[in-house]
Coordinates of C-alpha atoms in Angstrom, one line a residue:
X144 CA -0.1 0.1 0.0
X145 CA 1.7 3.5 -1.0
X146 CA 2.0 6.0 1.5
X147 CA 1.8 9.9 0.6
X148 CA 3.4 13.0 1.6
X149 CA 1.9 16.4 1.8
X150 CA 3.6 18.7 -0.6
X151 CA 2.8 21.9 1.3
X152 CA 4.5 20.9 4.6
X153 CA 5.8 17.5 4.3
X154 CA 3.2 15.5 6.4
X155 CA 3.5 12.0 5.9
X156 CA 0.0 10.1 5.4
X157 CA 0.2 6.5 5.7
X158 CA -2.0 5.8 2.9
X159 CA -4.8 6.1 0.7
X160 CA -7.5 5.9 3.3
X161 CA -6.1 8.8 5.1
X162 CA -6.0 11.0 1.9
X163 CA -9.8 9.9 1.3
X164 CA -10.8 11.0 4.7
X165 CA -9.6 14.5 3.9
X166 CA -11.9 14.7 0.8
X167 CA -14.9 12.6 1.8
X168 CA -17.2 13.9 -0.9
X169 CA -14.6 12.9 -3.6
X170 CA -14.6 9.8 -5.3
X171 CA -11.2 8.4 -6.2
X172 CA -9.9 5.1 -8.0
X173 CA -8.3 2.4 -6.1
X174 CA -5.4 2.7 -6.3
X175 CA -5.1 6.7 -5.9
X176 CA -3.8 7.7 -9.3
X177 CA -0.5 9.6 -9.3
X178 CA -2.3 12.6 -11.4
X179 CA -4.9 12.8 -8.7
X180 CA -2.5 12.7 -5.7
X181 CA -0.6 15.5 -7.8
X182 CA -3.9 17.4 -8.2
X183 CA -4.3 17.3 -4.5
X184 CA -0.9 18.3 -3.4
X185 CA 0.6 14.9 -2.6
X186 CA 3.6 13.2 -3.7
X187 CA 3.6 9.2 -3.5
X188 CA 6.3 7.6 -1.4
X189 CA 7.9 4.8 -3.5
X190 CA 8.5 2.1 -1.2
X191 CA 12.2 0.9 -1.0
X192 CA 13.4 -2.7 -0.4
X193 CA 14.8 -2.7 3.5
X194 CA 18.7 -3.2 4.1
X195 CA 19.7 -6.4 5.3
X196 CA 20.7 -7.2 8.9
X197 CA 21.4 -9.5 11.4
X198 CA 18.0 -9.9 13.1
X199 CA 19.5 -11.2 16.3
X200 CA 21.6 -7.8 17.2
X201 CA 19.8 -5.4 14.9
X202 CA 16.5 -4.0 13.5
X203 CA 15.5 -1.8 10.5
X204 CA 13.4 1.3 11.0
X205 CA 11.8 3.7 8.8
X206 CA 14.3 7.0 8.4
X207 CA 11.8 9.3 6.7
X208 CA 11.7 10.0 2.9
X209 CA 14.1 11.4 0.4
X210 CA 13.5 13.1 -3.0
X211 CA 15.5 11.5 -6.1
X212 CA 14.9 13.1 -9.3
X213 CA 11.7 14.8 -8.1
X214 CA 10.3 11.3 -6.9
X215 CA 10.0 10.3 -3.1
X216 CA 11.5 7.1 -1.9
X217 CA 11.1 5.6 2.1
X218 CA 14.7 5.7 3.6
X219 CA 15.6 2.9 6.1
X220 CA 18.5 2.6 8.8
X221 CA 19.6 -0.2 10.6
X222 CA 19.9 0.3 14.4
X223 CA 21.1 -1.9 17.3
X224 CA 18.4 -3.5 19.2
X225 CA 17.6 -2.1 22.7
X226 CA 18.6 -4.2 25.7
X227 CA 14.9 -5.1 26.3
X228 CA 14.4 -6.3 22.5
X229 CA 17.7 -8.2 22.9
X230 CA 16.4 -9.9 25.8
X231 CA 13.1 -10.7 24.3
X232 CA 14.5 -11.9 20.8
X233 CA 16.9 -14.2 23.0
X234 CA 14.0 -15.6 25.1
X235 CA 11.7 -16.1 21.7
X236 CA 14.8 -17.9 20.2
X237 CA 15.3 -20.1 23.4
X238 CA 11.8 -21.1 23.4
X239 CA 11.7 -22.3 20.0
X240 CA 15.1 -24.1 20.2
X241 CA 13.8 -25.7 23.3
X242 CA 10.7 -26.8 21.6
X243 CA 12.5 -28.4 18.9
X244 CA 15.1 -30.0 21.3
X245 CA 11.8 -31.3 23.3
X246 CA 10.6 -32.7 20.0
X247 CA 13.7 -34.4 19.0
X248 CA 13.5 -36.4 22.8
X249 CA 9.9 -37.1 22.6
X250 CA 10.7 -38.6 18.8
X251 CA 13.3 -40.9 20.3
X252 CA 11.8 -41.9 23.6
X253 CA 11.2 -45.3 22.1
X254 CA 14.9 -46.0 22.1
X255 CA 15.0 -46.6 25.7
X256 CA 12.2 -48.6 26.2
X257 CA 13.1 -52.4 27.7
X258 CA 11.8 -53.9 24.7
X259 CA 13.5 -51.6 21.8
X260 CA 15.2 -53.4 19.3
X261 CA 18.7 -52.0 20.0
X262 CA 21.6 -53.8 21.8
X263 CA 22.6 -52.4 24.9
X264 CA 25.5 -50.7 23.3
X265 CA 23.0 -49.1 20.9
X266 CA 20.9 -47.8 23.6
X267 CA 23.9 -46.6 25.4
X268 CA 24.4 -44.4 22.2
X269 CA 21.0 -43.2 22.1
X270 CA 21.2 -42.4 25.5
X271 CA 24.1 -40.3 25.2
X272 CA 22.6 -38.5 22.5
X273 CA 19.5 -37.6 24.3
X274 CA 21.5 -36.4 27.4
X275 CA 23.7 -34.1 24.8
X276 CA 20.0 -32.8 23.9
X277 CA 19.0 -32.1 27.5
X278 CA 22.4 -30.3 28.0
X279 CA 22.2 -28.0 25.0
X280 CA 20.5 -25.1 27.1
X281 CA 23.7 -25.0 28.9
X282 CA 25.9 -25.4 26.1
X283 CA 28.2 -22.5 24.6
X284 CA 26.3 -20.5 21.8
X285 CA 22.8 -21.4 23.1
X286 CA 20.2 -20.4 21.8
X287 CA 21.7 -18.6 18.8
X288 CA 24.7 -20.2 17.3
X289 CA 24.9 -23.9 19.2
X290 CA 25.4 -26.8 17.2
X291 CA 23.0 -30.0 17.5
X292 CA 24.3 -33.1 18.5
X293 CA 24.5 -36.0 15.8
X294 CA 21.9 -38.6 16.1
X295 CA 23.1 -42.1 16.0
X296 CA 22.3 -44.5 13.5
X297 CA 19.3 -46.6 13.9

């Protein structure tokens, strides 16, 4: 959805709905044609691609608009996450990784039952693997850059 800026004072309007609200008695095509926006004193702001960034440490925020060759474009900047945002990101990442780990444990429960088809040595391999899964939350790099243990062969 395009956004618009009011040419007279640079006020940013988030979309066509706001333009329509300023002119309730006028009918508009959807989407609002550039010629109509121009007639009403608005410039369409052309969306631009957000820059790439590392989501575990940074965020992208809108940084206004810029005019290039008489056209207006969105501007973006990359900022570090605040301490609170970083904590929240890490907590969500840890919850996701724990969920994956718990699924892996659940999916291998059968390897430890008395009537599993494995030899004692193979059961021990699975037991070691499962313990490594349980130890992951204390591993270096948890929850963002840890390595998953290798599942034993069946």
